[in-house]
Amino acid sequence: MKFLPRVFAYLRPYWRLAAFSVLLTVLAALTGLAAPWPLGVVMDNVIGNQPLPGVLASFTSSWLAAGKMPLLVAVVVAGLIVAMLHHGIAVLQNYVTTTFEQKMILDFRSDLFEHAQRLSMAFHDQKRAGGLIYAINFQADAAAGVIMAVQPMVQSAVSLVGMFWLTYQMNPTLALLSLCVVPFLYYSVGYYATHIQERLVAVKTMEGESLSIIHEAMSMLRVIVAFGREPHEYGRFRRQGERAVTARIALTLRQTLFGLAVNMITAIGTALVLGYGGYLAVQGQLTAGQLTVVIAYVAAIYGPLEAISTTIGSLQDQFVSLRMAFELLDTQPEIQDAPDAVVIERAKGAVRFENVEFSYQGRIDTLKNVSFEAQPGQVIAVCGPTGAGKTTLISLLPRFYDAKSGRVLLDGTDTRQLSLKALRRQIAFVQQEPLLFSASIADNIRYGRLDATQEEIVAAAQAANAHDFISRLPKGYDTLLGERGATLSGGERQRIAVARAFLKDAPILILDEPTSAIDSKTEAVILDALDRLMQGRTTFMIAHRLATIRNADLILVMHHGEVAERGTHEELLARGGLYKQLSDLQTAQARRRTRLPSAPPA
Ligand code: ADP
């Protein structure tokens, strides 16, 4: 309930449409009220001989001279017009309502999507993508659902009051009798609302889980196919799906049982009214026509009562969705702009780490007391065993994560004082696994700078040694890539990623093992492109193969989250420490691979 004001904020831009829709609702309710009258008139004044009430009597007296047929025709035509009006208004109302409902949902969904993108890596590390997709795509509907429920509730409430008043005019006892079911309805709605929430959360979580499995399977398809694990994944999906379905069925059963309880209560009410009304008619206190109209009204009173009760019931579903969606919206991004964040233009590219400490949630001391400095244009290589913290170290520079203590400085300014947008504009990435969008090659390169011209894209591709192979493709730059660029080889994808980085033309470059997944022949072509890319940029290069970092200005050897050794290639070799060990190991491996005979023992 506390979300309602926030939901209504989404309605604000569409308040005109909403107001119009309310007006139509009232009209629909009024035409609905008129609906039972023709039947009563036909029974009492056409078939029976009762005089018509007040105004109508003087108005129609001249027709009645000509027999009852003109009256019958008039009543039937009037009834037809009322019915047509009622349905016409309903269509218009439906159109207006759908329009602002869909617009509102889109607004809410867009906010969720935007927010999910802004949440920090640390948040996404903990959450599975499926749950987010579920929240953005399905739970956002609840915002409109809640508002939409207001409409039938208002309509029902208006009809309820109107019908009650009219029934009360005809027979106060019957009218009051019809209301004796209200306390029972009230109780059952309350009982239902409090008992269903937990189940709803459970079912929705399970449904989100199913989406997670699909999402994971689609992004891991290569691994799944390679290991022949399709049946395993299918089984996982199926079992999860079955659990969700079982829970959903149990839930729906409860929801329908609740509907049944509401209907039973009103049926008992109808029976009471019918019994007592029949008794009054037998006593001669009610005409048959009056009884018909009263029963029609009582039935009509129960319509809105049932509608209100079931709406409150189904609203629980919306409330739960809404709560989950707002929880997402209320998650504060851990990494945010400082209130007085500075926007910078192109940085020079001097980077300094000062006593940086960092831990992932549940993994203490990922980085311990890391300090180093990079002058503009220098190449800093980061090497060390797997899990040493190389990627983590580099992730602190674009503020994917923030250091627990210590500072990261860019051109002498703490990166936390820069606006995130400005900071990230300074950094281009080439990752181990080139992530490409399922779009054309040109679009993938253009991602580096969205307003780049075709010439600039081609120039970037040429610099990245990618132009030749792209030109050989039948559709050239317009070639559409499959999911994650799957239609190209690893080396080709990597060169597109390099072209993208060229286009971004940032003063700082991060290369995260860009050639580790690529064979040595293609590696040379990429290294050549990377050499060109590194010109004039401060470069951070994570490398497994030490051969690729020989010329670095500074090599940091990471070990268990600490900088174990630092220096140039020669200095580190001379030191005879961890770097020397790693280097010897790789030389030996390289010999084995190329089947070179090892040097004979001296
Ligand atoms: P490297 O790049 O040197 O192989 P990483 O920086 O990726 O090492 O990881 C350092 C350590 O932090 C590893 O033990 C890894 O398991 C852990 N780690 C990496 N990413 C996360 C994460 N998102 N959440 C928790 N722990 C992580």
PDB file of C-alpha atoms and ligand atoms in Angstrom, residues 125 360-361 363 366 384-393 401 513 542, ligand 1:
ATOM      1  CA  ASP A 125      27.886 -10.323  -9.121  1.00  0.00           C
ATOM      2  CA  TYR A 360      34.895  -8.867  -2.770  1.00  0.00           C
ATOM      3  CA  GLN A 361      31.933  -9.785  -0.652  1.00  0.00           C
ATOM      4  CA  ARG A 363      36.434 -12.998  -0.106  1.00  0.00           C
ATOM      5  CA  THR A 366      41.540  -9.583  -2.675  1.00  0.00           C
ATOM      6  CA  GLY A 384      51.046 -13.253 -11.970  1.00  0.00           C
ATOM      7  CA  PRO A 385      49.271 -16.543 -11.360  1.00  0.00           C
ATOM      8  CA  THR A 386      45.532 -16.968 -11.917  1.00  0.00           C
ATOM      9  CA  GLY A 387      43.475 -15.544  -9.085  1.00  0.00           C
ATOM     10  CA  ALA A 388      46.258 -13.204  -8.008  1.00  0.00           C
ATOM     11  CA  GLY A 389      43.988 -10.182  -8.420  1.00  0.00           C
ATOM     12  CA  LYS A 390      45.080  -8.775 -11.784  1.00  0.00           C
ATOM     13  CA  THR A 391      41.608  -8.228 -13.207  1.00  0.00           C
ATOM     14  CA  THR A 392      40.395  -6.881  -9.897  1.00  0.00           C
ATOM     15  CA  LEU A 393      43.229  -4.377  -9.779  1.00  0.00           C
ATOM     16  CA  TYR A 401      34.324  -1.372  -7.865  1.00  0.00           C
ATOM     17  CA  GLU A 513      44.777 -10.745 -21.815  1.00  0.00           C
ATOM     18  CA  ILE A 542      47.219  -7.974 -18.157  1.00  0.00           C
TER      19      ILE A 542
HETATM   20  P1  ADP B   1      43.242 -12.756 -11.855  1.00  0.00           P
HETATM   21  O1  ADP B   1      42.749 -11.738 -12.823  1.00  0.00           O
HETATM   22  O2  ADP B   1      44.623 -12.473 -11.364  1.00  0.00           O
HETATM   23  O3  ADP B   1      43.146 -14.165 -12.346  1.00  0.00           O
HETATM   24  P2  ADP B   1      41.011 -11.887 -10.309  1.00  0.00           P
HETATM   25  O4  ADP B   1      41.289 -10.454 -10.044  1.00  0.00           O
HETATM   26  O5  ADP B   1      40.044 -12.227 -11.362  1.00  0.00           O
HETATM   27  O6  ADP B   1      42.384 -12.664 -10.549  1.00  0.00           O
HETATM   28  O7  ADP B   1      40.483 -12.556  -8.962  1.00  0.00           O
HETATM   29  C1  ADP B   1      41.132 -12.398  -7.722  1.00  0.00           C
HETATM   30  C2  ADP B   1      40.390 -13.214  -6.714  1.00  0.00           C
HETATM   31  O8  ADP B   1      39.115 -12.657  -6.474  1.00  0.00           O
HETATM   32  C3  ADP B   1      40.178 -14.653  -7.135  1.00  0.00           C
HETATM   33  O9  ADP B   1      40.371 -15.472  -6.007  1.00  0.00           O
HETATM   34  C4  ADP B   1      38.732 -14.700  -7.560  1.00  0.00           C
HETATM   35  O10 ADP B   1      38.179 -15.954  -7.250  1.00  0.00           O
HETATM   36  C5  ADP B   1      38.106 -13.615  -6.722  1.00  0.00           C
HETATM   37  N1  ADP B   1      37.041 -12.947  -7.476  1.00  0.00           N
HETATM   38  C6  ADP B   1      37.115 -12.470  -8.726  1.00  0.00           C
HETATM   39  N2  ADP B   1      35.960 -11.880  -9.078  1.00  0.00           N
HETATM   40  C7  ADP B   1      35.123 -11.991  -8.022  1.00  0.00           C
HETATM   41  C8  ADP B   1      33.787 -11.578  -7.757  1.00  0.00           C
HETATM   42  N3  ADP B   1      33.074 -10.925  -8.667  1.00  0.00           N
HETATM   43  N4  ADP B   1      33.253 -11.881  -6.554  1.00  0.00           N
HETATM   44  C9  ADP B   1      33.984 -12.547  -5.634  1.00  0.00           C
HETATM   45  N5  ADP B   1      35.228 -12.945  -5.818  1.00  0.00           N
HETATM   46  C10 ADP B   1      35.820 -12.688  -6.987  1.00  0.00           C
END
